Amino acid sequence: MIGGGKNAFIGAVHRIAANIDGQIELVCGALSSNPETAKESGELLFLAADRNYGTYQEMIEKESLLPATARMHFVTIVTPNFAHFAPAMMALEHGFHVVIDKPISLTLAEAKLLRDKILETGLTLALTYTYSGYPMVKQARQMVKDNAFGKIRKILVEYPQGWLSLPSERDGNKQSAWRTDPSKSGISGCMGDIGTHAAQLAEYISGLEITKICADLNIMVDGRALDDDGNVLLKFNNGANGVLVASQIAAGEENALKIKVYGEKGSLEWHQEEPNTLKVKWLDAPTQLYRAGQGYLTSAAQFNARTPAGHPEGYLEAFANIYRNFALTLKSKQEGKTPTPEMLDFPGVEDGVRGMAFIENVVASGLSDQKWFDFKI
Amino acid sequence: MIGGGKNAFIGAVHRIAANIDGQIELVCGALSSNPETAKESGELLFLAADRNYGTYQEMIEKESLLPATARMHFVTIVTPNFAHFAPAMMALEHGFHVVIDKPISLTLAEAKLLRDKILETGLTLALTYTYSGYPMVKQARQMVKDNAFGKIRKILVEYPQGWLSLPSERDGNKQSAWRTDPSKSGISGCMGDIGTHAAQLAEYISGLEITKICADLNIMVDGRALDDDGNVLLKFNNGANGVLVASQIAAGEENALKIKVYGEKGSLEWHQEEPNTLKVKWLDAPTQLYRAGQGYLTSAAQFNARTPAGHPEGYLEAFANIYRNFALTLKSKQEGKTPTPEMLDFPGVEDGVRGMAFIENVVASGLSDQKWFDFKI
Amino acid sequence: MIGGGKNAFIGAVHRIAANIDGQIELVCGALSSNPETAKESGELLFLAADRNYGTYQEMIEKESLLPATARMHFVTIVTPNFAHFAPAMMALEHGFHVVIDKPISLTLAEAKLLRDKILETGLTLALTYTYSGYPMVKQARQMVKDNAFGKIRKILVEYPQGWLSLPSERDGNKQSAWRTDPSKSGISGCMGDIGTHAAQLAEYISGLEITKICADLNIMVDGRALDDDGNVLLKFNNGANGVLVASQIAAGEENALKIKVYGEKGSLEWHQEEPNTLKVKWLDAPTQLYRAGQGYLTSAAQFNARTPAGHPEGYLEAFANIYRNFALTLKSKQEGKTPTPEMLDFPGVEDGVRGMAFIENVVASGLSDQKWFDFKI
Amino acid sequence: MIGGGKNAFIGAVHRIAANIDGQIELVCGALSSNPETAKESGELLFLAADRNYGTYQEMIEKESLLPATARMHFVTIVTPNFAHFAPAMMALEHGFHVVIDKPISLTLAEAKLLRDKILETGLTLALTYTYSGYPMVKQARQMVKDNAFGKIRKILVEYPQGWLSLPSERDGNKQSAWRTDPSKSGISGCMGDIGTHAAQLAEYISGLEITKICADLNIMVDGRALDDDGNVLLKFNNGANGVLVASQIAAGEENALKIKVYGEKGSLEWHQEEPNTLKVKWLDAPTQLYRAGQGYLTSAAQFNARTPAGHPEGYLEAFANIYRNFALTLKSKQEGKTPTPEMLDFPGVEDGVRGMAFIENVVASGLSDQKWFDFKI
């Protein structure tokens, strides 16, 4: 693991997610850009002293010298955005598979380089677009794919959070500090941090691609350098329209990602904060509540649940599904088998490239006076 | 009553709404543009034969000849949009107050003429923007006005319906036929029918005015002449941003008007389909559920409820609040008193003008390549 | 109308309910046991001076002397429980149909006398067990009748209110004063006031009858003479079991009547505070949300709704359904026709007798050391 | 781990729960009563061959011979109820701490013997009454303890499941087979399996003890030997009353444990299927929604959450809280420290004894004609 030391938020989430299914073990780390903090953090996590590294360069080099059976199998990168690319590229060049916290990189150009490297090496990259790991999101995707709703006409996705309503970055909040700092976060704040999740979710469920956007990005808290709020009109490649709203100044909201996908015959609705229910609405029949863990779900939904219906799973389990599917894919390849479609169902480098393209397009559209802006990669 | 004969939808709603509080009695009518249908409809409603008129012209003329104590006190117009202006103007010219089903007219120009006439005559006009009649909407408005949430930063309002998902206007559905016909409905379908409700609600609750828009209007069912769907980016006069979504092809939705208003310190959320709860969210305190009928509500909310908490009131009661407040205003004026602010709290001709301006601006913006379009009146 | 003067709660509700559908007009009244208050109240309601009576005896006598077309068609009795029987009996004896607010009388014996009189005269009596007037309750009843759920096995009904959590009857609250006074309310407080609603609802939806009970009645606020809380185990005539909970000291609850009915193949759930949704659960299929106003509902549910789906109706409309169906029944009989089953679908004297039997049995069981107590009429 | 081999349900849950926080490692097992199945199951879980035991006796004996630093630190017992006592007692006698899936044993007598042994040895026993592990349950308990609601007057707890609606035990369903078999499950089915959870939750949150019961236990599916459904009236040691409903034939329900606790000043409501929200209702103020992960929660609630608000945690995390707190307690003791109250907050042997007492009392009450039955231990 690279990054994720003391006081980091997402590093701990990655570790829990990797632990849950007993398939993955944390064997080494370079847990902070500060070597001392890195070592202290490693001790707290029971890392063996000789694999508790001060820098990621050291880690990748030394681990690659270990025998195949003794070295780490893959690297997880949980640093702020600006520090994704270099370790990821180095890991791939040394033959390690990679998990990266989203977004994949600081720029679209970096993302494309990573894609090239993946194509060249045949290694596997997983990107933690967490929300696509929920069972009911997989149910939604499958129902759309099975044409349950007919042609999709409209997608509404919103991701309101309230935690940046106040300028907490000036009060020493580390999480808000790096997210509002262009040098660490990139050219977008809110859209990069959570807008990308919303866009990925919309494309993942619908199987469609965004082709045009019209973005209104806003800085609602004075003094910020990056957007903390935004609204985007969307057009998809099948003619559907949509709206994407992301905000981190939506006071009182926690992590209220919601999506509605409307087809000709019916529609679906999913809320991340109540993730075990998928609401399915029909033109002339009662609304249905599909529930995680039930036997009537598609195989993709069942494959990604651990408990029977009524025993709620949550964010950590969704996160764990990405790790587990990634691990099953590696194991399957290692054993010379072809991974099943269920195993391969985790976000990868293509999602990473589209995510960075989303950020760059949405920022460009936000600055433009032109109404419709072509989504370019 | 003008319009609202057999098979009409909104006419019956108006009659129930007017009945509820026992303040208003239906005394005469010209209930259809077809004189025969008009008379048949009047009989079903127990109208006296000599006040069951064949045309609105006849009704207004004859009623105005009756002694003041015997004639109707006001006229309600519940015809399709194209047939609002002429009877409304004639009624005003004959000294009758008017209730009109929204939108006020077919064009902004007509709306302005009605406004001029109201200013000239001092008569009272009520417009049935129903949703502003709900007690919890009034609670929301008052809390914003009292600065409970600080400066408003963002407003998300959506009004999805699914009933025009299929081209039912080709199968003899009278409701969808006139709403999709430009000659009866005006230059907009969905935005005129329900987008105006959403815009009025956003302005009513927030006390703000829309100043810029960027509209994406769509015809999602082939062969239609008017928009059946649309998404609009908004800017308000205090710098807040917003999104308005209205759709009549949102398959599976009933009448799912929802609004979220975000301020610096907290936010509110209201759903028309569960109208007795107002969800209020705070930066650092538990979310609160304000409930209609409770003693802790503002006076405006209490004034517009008839039952104790837990005895749900609904759409008809919200509609009735407009009629009742309108009637109390007339009565108060008639008695030479100044109506209280609570009595005057119903949508009027200014809402009508802004509603028509919304329609004309949103259609123009939809046709424009320019991103931001000034909201002009 | 007898009772329902100034400051009364349920009288106003009855008037609104009777008004809604334009089928019923308030023509006379004896609106209080105090003749002065009665007259003042009548003036506020625009009663003609000569039909604004000081006592119910006067009203019934004088109205019965009017010609058939001029006199009132029926009497509504909205006094406290102790004052139901005498005016009801007198009205029936003078040939007037009757509407009574529940419970029908002070004692079971009185209820049986009213039943005898109804059988003797052929007149019609309606009892405002309001909750059976909701469209989705009628949908529930029909689905059970149609065997959608197989044999019913279990019924859970709860009716928690919080408004008697404090001894408000000692602070001049008129509503709580009479309800906690045995001389006005009868031998039970909470069970008589709201437990009877819960029992009626359970029997109405399920079509079953309670045959055995085991009651725990409680006085939770010191100094009260009547139960303000209670829990009752139930057995039904088909072998199903159940629980009925009613409480008026459930602090923080409004009027939270809920019912769940479990059959062999599925179950239903209905909440009075969100009355337009009926939740239907199945053994091996997604839960369904049946919604008022939808075209897929049974005819009984559709007959009792006024608005399309998504336009919420509430308590007053449910109340109005009882009045409207009662009025349609009277009208139909008056015209020499047989009322349809939909018209006859309102609570009547049999519900009144069973309601009083519930009160007497539950109080007796509460006092008994015996576990199971036969429900006797 | 003892039990929990292939096809077992709860064993896998225990393993995930133990994994989540990276504090516990599965080092050995006797995973089935069938030695062959045990070994096969151990291989699938990567157990070292020499610690993959055929029987629990062998495991306990051999592990106790290992040096203190090399042997297992505690034993988890996840067998059916009848096979809890013997391995638990043997483990304690060999000096191992114990985690047992609830209920603690087959009989109350066994439970008391375990209690005696715990008192004698000073070892630690954790019992997985999972639902007390949820953060919002801990919030609820703390608010009651802090007297937020005044004296508690009423507790309603219900635990409906539908999975035994059909006689699936005759169709080879292993889970239902042992739960409906008295030799494996004990003298109660539904009450033992889930009624005990409900009782423990009521006592845990309220801090009260059940003192009297009146039970109606039912066998609703013909041919069963044990109750599959039941309703119990309750009295608590402070005079509060209550109802406990548990059913496994509530067709269409998943795992719908709900509790409502009413005090003099307000009340709380918690639903296991939406566990991250605690609804708090007040006499004269808006209902509040307390949400897991928020900074305004009590320390006990915060201590048991891993993610920020809006990132839902669920059943597995609640389960993990029991393991983590148990592990922190052991570690703290091992280091010679006094565990904090937060660490000690997991169900133990006293909960086990009360749980078995609940089963024996409720069955005896169910068979009795006496109304109120003293809860005896």
PDB file of N, CA, C and O in Angstrom, chain A residues 153-154 158 165 215-216 218 220 229 231 235 241 243 250-253 260 262-263 267 281 365 368-369 371, chain B residues 153-154 158 165 215-216 218 220 229 231 235 241 243 250-253 260 262-263 267 281-282 365 368-369 371:
ATOM      1  N   ARG A 153     -34.180   6.934 -22.001  1.00  0.00           N
ATOM      2  CA  ARG A 153     -34.463   8.288 -22.483  1.00  0.00           C
ATOM      3  C   ARG A 153     -33.858   9.395 -21.631  1.00  0.00           C
ATOM      4  O   ARG A 153     -33.649  10.498 -22.111  1.00  0.00           O
ATOM      5  N   LYS A 154     -33.656   9.108 -20.362  1.00  0.00           N
ATOM      6  CA  LYS A 154     -33.265  10.207 -19.461  1.00  0.00           C
ATOM      7  C   LYS A 154     -32.555   9.636 -18.243  1.00  0.00           C
ATOM      8  O   LYS A 154     -32.973   8.612 -17.698  1.00  0.00           O
ATOM      9  N   GLU A 158     -27.477  12.713  -9.098  1.00  0.00           N
ATOM     10  CA  GLU A 158     -27.060  13.834  -8.247  1.00  0.00           C
ATOM     11  C   GLU A 158     -26.215  13.305  -7.110  1.00  0.00           C
ATOM     12  O   GLU A 158     -26.445  12.211  -6.601  1.00  0.00           O
ATOM     13  N   SER A 165     -19.255  23.025   3.086  1.00  0.00           N
ATOM     14  CA  SER A 165     -20.085  24.234   3.180  1.00  0.00           C
ATOM     15  C   SER A 165     -19.347  25.381   3.853  1.00  0.00           C
ATOM     16  O   SER A 165     -19.588  26.546   3.560  1.00  0.00           O
ATOM     17  N   ALA A 215     -21.845  22.530 -18.910  1.00  0.00           N
ATOM     18  CA  ALA A 215     -21.515  22.555 -17.473  1.00  0.00           C
ATOM     19  C   ALA A 215     -21.556  23.950 -16.876  1.00  0.00           C
ATOM     20  O   ALA A 215     -21.107  24.914 -17.486  1.00  0.00           O
ATOM     21  N   ASP A 216     -22.094  23.992 -15.694  1.00  0.00           N
ATOM     22  CA  ASP A 216     -22.078  25.210 -14.869  1.00  0.00           C
ATOM     23  C   ASP A 216     -21.317  24.862 -13.584  1.00  0.00           C
ATOM     24  O   ASP A 216     -21.874  24.241 -12.681  1.00  0.00           O
ATOM     25  N   ASN A 218     -19.265  25.988 -10.189  1.00  0.00           N
ATOM     26  CA  ASN A 218     -19.342  27.138  -9.292  1.00  0.00           C
ATOM     27  C   ASN A 218     -18.383  27.032  -8.121  1.00  0.00           C
ATOM     28  O   ASN A 218     -18.104  25.935  -7.632  1.00  0.00           O
ATOM     29  N   MET A 220     -18.743  28.353  -4.573  1.00  0.00           N
ATOM     30  CA  MET A 220     -19.765  28.985  -3.736  1.00  0.00           C
ATOM     31  C   MET A 220     -19.199  29.483  -2.405  1.00  0.00           C
ATOM     32  O   MET A 220     -19.827  30.281  -1.728  1.00  0.00           O
ATOM     33  N   ASP A 229     -18.992  22.988  -6.461  1.00  0.00           N
ATOM     34  CA  ASP A 229     -20.404  22.775  -6.803  1.00  0.00           C
ATOM     35  C   ASP A 229     -20.543  22.842  -8.321  1.00  0.00           C
ATOM     36  O   ASP A 229     -19.802  23.585  -8.979  1.00  0.00           O
ATOM     37  N   ASN A 231     -23.449  21.891 -11.917  1.00  0.00           N
ATOM     38  CA  ASN A 231     -24.606  21.270 -12.564  1.00  0.00           C
ATOM     39  C   ASN A 231     -24.251  21.073 -14.032  1.00  0.00           C
ATOM     40  O   ASN A 231     -23.733  21.999 -14.660  1.00  0.00           O
ATOM     41  N   LYS A 235     -25.901  14.800 -22.752  1.00  0.00           N
ATOM     42  CA  LYS A 235     -26.499  14.023 -23.844  1.00  0.00           C
ATOM     43  C   LYS A 235     -25.718  12.718 -23.954  1.00  0.00           C
ATOM     44  O   LYS A 235     -24.478  12.721 -23.833  1.00  0.00           O
ATOM     45  N   ASN A 241     -31.143  12.183 -22.775  1.00  0.00           N
ATOM     46  CA  ASN A 241     -30.621  13.376 -22.123  1.00  0.00           C
ATOM     47  C   ASN A 241     -30.456  13.111 -20.634  1.00  0.00           C
ATOM     48  O   ASN A 241     -30.915  12.082 -20.124  1.00  0.00           O
ATOM     49  N   VAL A 243     -29.069  14.958 -16.517  1.00  0.00           N
ATOM     50  CA  VAL A 243     -28.513  16.016 -15.680  1.00  0.00           C
ATOM     51  C   VAL A 243     -27.621  15.361 -14.632  1.00  0.00           C
ATOM     52  O   VAL A 243     -27.997  14.344 -14.045  1.00  0.00           O
ATOM     53  N   ALA A 250     -23.703  21.444  -0.299  1.00  0.00           N
ATOM     54  CA  ALA A 250     -25.124  21.178  -0.099  1.00  0.00           C
ATOM     55  C   ALA A 250     -25.347  20.909   1.386  1.00  0.00           C
ATOM     56  O   ALA A 250     -25.436  19.761   1.830  1.00  0.00           O
ATOM     57  N   ALA A 251     -25.427  21.977   2.141  1.00  0.00           N
ATOM     58  CA  ALA A 251     -25.424  21.898   3.607  1.00  0.00           C
ATOM     59  C   ALA A 251     -26.460  20.910   4.123  1.00  0.00           C
ATOM     60  O   ALA A 251     -27.624  20.973   3.769  1.00  0.00           O
ATOM     61  N   GLY A 252     -26.007  20.016   4.976  1.00  0.00           N
ATOM     62  CA  GLY A 252     -26.902  19.051   5.581  1.00  0.00           C
ATOM     63  C   GLY A 252     -26.927  17.707   4.878  1.00  0.00           C
ATOM     64  O   GLY A 252     -27.472  16.748   5.409  1.00  0.00           O
ATOM     65  N   GLU A 253     -26.347  17.635   3.690  1.00  0.00           N
ATOM     66  CA  GLU A 253     -26.294  16.347   2.996  1.00  0.00           C
ATOM     67  C   GLU A 253     -25.047  15.591   3.451  1.00  0.00           C
ATOM     68  O   GLU A 253     -24.002  16.196   3.715  1.00  0.00           O
ATOM     69  N   LYS A 260     -31.506   8.180 -11.146  1.00  0.00           N
ATOM     70  CA  LYS A 260     -32.758   7.721 -11.747  1.00  0.00           C
ATOM     71  C   LYS A 260     -32.525   7.538 -13.242  1.00  0.00           C
ATOM     72  O   LYS A 260     -31.975   8.427 -13.887  1.00  0.00           O
ATOM     73  N   TYR A 262     -34.535   6.556 -16.720  1.00  0.00           N
ATOM     74  CA  TYR A 262     -35.873   6.409 -17.287  1.00  0.00           C
ATOM     75  C   TYR A 262     -35.809   5.794 -18.684  1.00  0.00           C
ATOM     76  O   TYR A 262     -35.097   6.313 -19.552  1.00  0.00           O
ATOM     77  N   GLY A 263     -36.547   4.746 -18.884  1.00  0.00           N
ATOM     78  CA  GLY A 263     -36.680   4.147 -20.214  1.00  0.00           C
ATOM     79  C   GLY A 263     -38.088   4.329 -20.740  1.00  0.00           C
ATOM     80  O   GLY A 263     -38.924   4.993 -20.119  1.00  0.00           O
ATOM     81  N   SER A 267     -38.659   2.615 -15.187  1.00  0.00           N
ATOM     82  CA  SER A 267     -37.477   3.337 -14.727  1.00  0.00           C
ATOM     83  C   SER A 267     -36.963   2.714 -13.446  1.00  0.00           C
ATOM     84  O   SER A 267     -37.634   1.906 -12.803  1.00  0.00           O
ATOM     85  N   LYS A 281     -39.888   1.261 -11.275  1.00  0.00           N
ATOM     86  CA  LYS A 281     -41.221   1.810 -11.515  1.00  0.00           C
ATOM     87  C   LYS A 281     -41.672   1.453 -12.923  1.00  0.00           C
ATOM     88  O   LYS A 281     -40.872   1.466 -13.857  1.00  0.00           O
ATOM     89  N   SER A 365     -15.995  22.973 -20.487  1.00  0.00           N
ATOM     90  CA  SER A 365     -17.364  23.416 -20.752  1.00  0.00           C
ATOM     91  C   SER A 365     -17.771  24.513 -19.773  1.00  0.00           C
ATOM     92  O   SER A 365     -18.419  25.490 -20.140  1.00  0.00           O
ATOM     93  N   SER A 368     -16.622  27.749 -20.931  1.00  0.00           N
ATOM     94  CA  SER A 368     -17.016  28.120 -22.289  1.00  0.00           C
ATOM     95  C   SER A 368     -18.373  28.837 -22.320  1.00  0.00           C
ATOM     96  O   SER A 368     -19.242  28.595 -21.493  1.00  0.00           O
ATOM     97  N   ASP A 369     -18.561  29.712 -23.291  1.00  0.00           N
ATOM     98  CA  ASP A 369     -19.852  30.365 -23.510  1.00  0.00           C
ATOM     99  C   ASP A 369     -20.738  29.552 -24.437  1.00  0.00           C
ATOM    100  O   ASP A 369     -21.907  29.888 -24.650  1.00  0.00           O
ATOM    101  N   LYS A 371     -22.973  26.551 -25.685  1.00  0.00           N
ATOM    102  CA  LYS A 371     -23.943  25.771 -24.914  1.00  0.00           C
ATOM    103  C   LYS A 371     -23.532  24.300 -24.852  1.00  0.00           C
ATOM    104  O   LYS A 371     -23.274  23.764 -23.777  1.00  0.00           O
TER     105      LYS A 371
ATOM    106  N   ARG B 153     -27.906  29.128  -1.532  1.00  0.00           N
ATOM    107  CA  ARG B 153     -26.836  28.902  -2.516  1.00  0.00           C
ATOM    108  C   ARG B 153     -27.262  28.059  -3.707  1.00  0.00           C
ATOM    109  O   ARG B 153     -26.647  28.138  -4.776  1.00  0.00           O
ATOM    110  N   LYS B 154     -28.244  27.202  -3.508  1.00  0.00           N
ATOM    111  CA  LYS B 154     -28.554  26.241  -4.576  1.00  0.00           C
ATOM    112  C   LYS B 154     -29.985  25.745  -4.419  1.00  0.00           C
ATOM    113  O   LYS B 154     -30.430  25.488  -3.315  1.00  0.00           O
ATOM    114  N   GLU B 158     -37.367  19.310  -9.223  1.00  0.00           N
ATOM    115  CA  GLU B 158     -37.646  18.386 -10.318  1.00  0.00           C
ATOM    116  C   GLU B 158     -39.112  18.002 -10.278  1.00  0.00           C
ATOM    117  O   GLU B 158     -39.711  17.887  -9.219  1.00  0.00           O
ATOM    118  N   SER B 165     -45.496   9.108 -21.540  1.00  0.00           N
ATOM    119  CA  SER B 165     -44.440   8.226 -22.057  1.00  0.00           C
ATOM    120  C   SER B 165     -44.841   7.577 -23.375  1.00  0.00           C
ATOM    121  O   SER B 165     -44.000   7.296 -24.223  1.00  0.00           O
ATOM    122  N   ALA B 215     -31.519  26.282 -21.137  1.00  0.00           N
ATOM    123  CA  ALA B 215     -32.552  25.240 -21.236  1.00  0.00           C
ATOM    124  C   ALA B 215     -32.254  24.221 -22.322  1.00  0.00           C
ATOM    125  O   ALA B 215     -31.811  24.562 -23.417  1.00  0.00           O
ATOM    126  N   ASP B 216     -32.518  22.980 -21.975  1.00  0.00           N
ATOM    127  CA  ASP B 216     -32.472  21.868 -22.932  1.00  0.00           C
ATOM    128  C   ASP B 216     -33.873  21.270 -22.993  1.00  0.00           C
ATOM    129  O   ASP B 216     -34.257  20.503 -22.113  1.00  0.00           O
ATOM    130  N   ASN B 218     -36.746  18.948 -24.857  1.00  0.00           N
ATOM    131  CA  ASN B 218     -36.693  17.754 -25.693  1.00  0.00           C
ATOM    132  C   ASN B 218     -38.074  17.246 -26.063  1.00  0.00           C
ATOM    133  O   ASN B 218     -39.015  17.365 -25.276  1.00  0.00           O
ATOM    134  N   MET B 220     -39.233  13.695 -26.719  1.00  0.00           N
ATOM    135  CA  MET B 220     -38.708  12.328 -26.610  1.00  0.00           C
ATOM    136  C   MET B 220     -39.642  11.308 -27.251  1.00  0.00           C
ATOM    137  O   MET B 220     -39.239  10.180 -27.503  1.00  0.00           O
ATOM    138  N   ASP B 229     -40.332  17.100 -22.275  1.00  0.00           N
ATOM    139  CA  ASP B 229     -39.239  16.850 -21.330  1.00  0.00           C
ATOM    140  C   ASP B 229     -38.262  18.015 -21.413  1.00  0.00           C
ATOM    141  O   ASP B 229     -38.092  18.611 -22.479  1.00  0.00           O
ATOM    142  N   ASN B 231     -34.610  20.037 -19.233  1.00  0.00           N
ATOM    143  CA  ASN B 231     -33.708  20.303 -18.119  1.00  0.00           C
ATOM    144  C   ASN B 231     -33.216  21.737 -18.254  1.00  0.00           C
ATOM    145  O   ASN B 231     -32.828  22.153 -19.345  1.00  0.00           O
ATOM    146  N   LYS B 235     -29.871  30.487 -12.719  1.00  0.00           N
ATOM    147  CA  LYS B 235     -29.180  31.410 -11.819  1.00  0.00           C
ATOM    148  C   LYS B 235     -30.244  32.306 -11.195  1.00  0.00           C
ATOM    149  O   LYS B 235     -31.182  32.739 -11.891  1.00  0.00           O
ATOM    150  N   ASN B 241     -27.318  29.172  -7.615  1.00  0.00           N
ATOM    151  CA  ASN B 241     -27.530  28.430  -8.853  1.00  0.00           C
ATOM    152  C   ASN B 241     -28.598  27.377  -8.628  1.00  0.00           C
ATOM    153  O   ASN B 241     -29.023  27.130  -7.491  1.00  0.00           O
ATOM    154  N   VAL B 243     -31.088  23.916 -10.664  1.00  0.00           N
ATOM    155  CA  VAL B 243     -31.492  23.075 -11.791  1.00  0.00           C
ATOM    156  C   VAL B 243     -32.990  22.840 -11.686  1.00  0.00           C
ATOM    157  O   VAL B 243     -33.507  22.577 -10.595  1.00  0.00           O
ATOM    158  N   ALA B 250     -41.154  10.544 -17.953  1.00  0.00           N
ATOM    159  CA  ALA B 250     -40.383   9.856 -16.924  1.00  0.00           C
ATOM    160  C   ALA B 250     -41.184   8.633 -16.480  1.00  0.00           C
ATOM    161  O   ALA B 250     -41.868   8.645 -15.456  1.00  0.00           O
ATOM    162  N   ALA B 251     -41.080   7.586 -17.264  1.00  0.00           N
ATOM    163  CA  ALA B 251     -41.951   6.410 -17.095  1.00  0.00           C
ATOM    164  C   ALA B 251     -41.943   5.894 -15.667  1.00  0.00           C
ATOM    165  O   ALA B 251     -40.892   5.659 -15.093  1.00  0.00           O
ATOM    166  N   GLY B 252     -43.136   5.714 -15.128  1.00  0.00           N
ATOM    167  CA  GLY B 252     -43.265   5.174 -13.780  1.00  0.00           C
ATOM    168  C   GLY B 252     -43.443   6.226 -12.707  1.00  0.00           C
ATOM    169  O   GLY B 252     -43.787   5.915 -11.578  1.00  0.00           O
ATOM    170  N   GLU B 253     -43.198   7.487 -13.057  1.00  0.00           N
ATOM    171  CA  GLU B 253     -43.416   8.541 -12.070  1.00  0.00           C
ATOM    172  C   GLU B 253     -44.871   8.980 -12.120  1.00  0.00           C
ATOM    173  O   GLU B 253     -45.497   8.989 -13.179  1.00  0.00           O
ATOM    174  N   LYS B 260     -35.350  20.898  -3.348  1.00  0.00           N
ATOM    175  CA  LYS B 260     -34.331  21.011  -2.304  1.00  0.00           C
ATOM    176  C   LYS B 260     -33.729  22.408  -2.397  1.00  0.00           C
ATOM    177  O   LYS B 260     -33.363  22.859  -3.478  1.00  0.00           O
ATOM    178  N   TYR B 262     -30.787  24.756  -0.680  1.00  0.00           N
ATOM    179  CA  TYR B 262     -29.591  24.701   0.158  1.00  0.00           C
ATOM    180  C   TYR B 262     -29.108  26.101   0.530  1.00  0.00           C
ATOM    181  O   TYR B 262     -28.899  26.937  -0.350  1.00  0.00           O
ATOM    182  N   GLY B 263     -28.947  26.323   1.821  1.00  0.00           N
ATOM    183  CA  GLY B 263     -28.369  27.565   2.292  1.00  0.00           C
ATOM    184  C   GLY B 263     -27.001  27.322   2.901  1.00  0.00           C
ATOM    185  O   GLY B 263     -26.469  26.208   2.855  1.00  0.00           O
ATOM    186  N   SER B 267     -30.462  23.130   5.001  1.00  0.00           N
ATOM    187  CA  SER B 267     -31.230  23.007   3.763  1.00  0.00           C
ATOM    188  C   SER B 267     -32.590  22.400   4.063  1.00  0.00           C
ATOM    189  O   SER B 267     -32.835  21.883   5.150  1.00  0.00           O
ATOM    190  N   LYS B 281     -32.399  19.871   7.075  1.00  0.00           N
ATOM    191  CA  LYS B 281     -31.081  19.294   7.355  1.00  0.00           C
ATOM    192  C   LYS B 281     -30.123  20.391   7.808  1.00  0.00           C
ATOM    193  O   LYS B 281     -30.167  21.497   7.286  1.00  0.00           O
ATOM    194  N   TRP B 282     -29.257  20.035   8.705  1.00  0.00           N
ATOM    195  CA  TRP B 282     -28.336  21.018   9.282  1.00  0.00           C
ATOM    196  C   TRP B 282     -26.910  20.578   9.115  1.00  0.00           C
ATOM    197  O   TRP B 282     -26.611  19.389   9.008  1.00  0.00           O
ATOM    198  N   SER B 365     -34.569  29.953 -24.881  1.00  0.00           N
ATOM    199  CA  SER B 365     -33.255  29.422 -24.501  1.00  0.00           C
ATOM    200  C   SER B 365     -33.045  28.038 -25.097  1.00  0.00           C
ATOM    201  O   SER B 365     -31.961  27.700 -25.564  1.00  0.00           O
ATOM    202  N   SER B 368     -31.790  28.320 -28.503  1.00  0.00           N
ATOM    203  CA  SER B 368     -30.586  29.131 -28.678  1.00  0.00           C
ATOM    204  C   SER B 368     -29.308  28.309 -28.505  1.00  0.00           C
ATOM    205  O   SER B 368     -29.279  27.343 -27.741  1.00  0.00           O
ATOM    206  N   ASP B 369     -28.238  28.720 -29.190  1.00  0.00           N
ATOM    207  CA  ASP B 369     -26.929  28.100 -28.996  1.00  0.00           C
ATOM    208  C   ASP B 369     -26.139  28.778 -27.891  1.00  0.00           C
ATOM    209  O   ASP B 369     -25.049  28.339 -27.524  1.00  0.00           O
ATOM    210  N   LYS B 371     -25.187  29.925 -24.236  1.00  0.00           N
ATOM    211  CA  LYS B 371     -25.277  29.146 -23.001  1.00  0.00           C
ATOM    212  C   LYS B 371     -26.228  29.805 -22.001  1.00  0.00           C
ATOM    213  O   LYS B 371     -27.252  29.222 -21.643  1.00  0.00           O
TER     214      LYS B 371
END
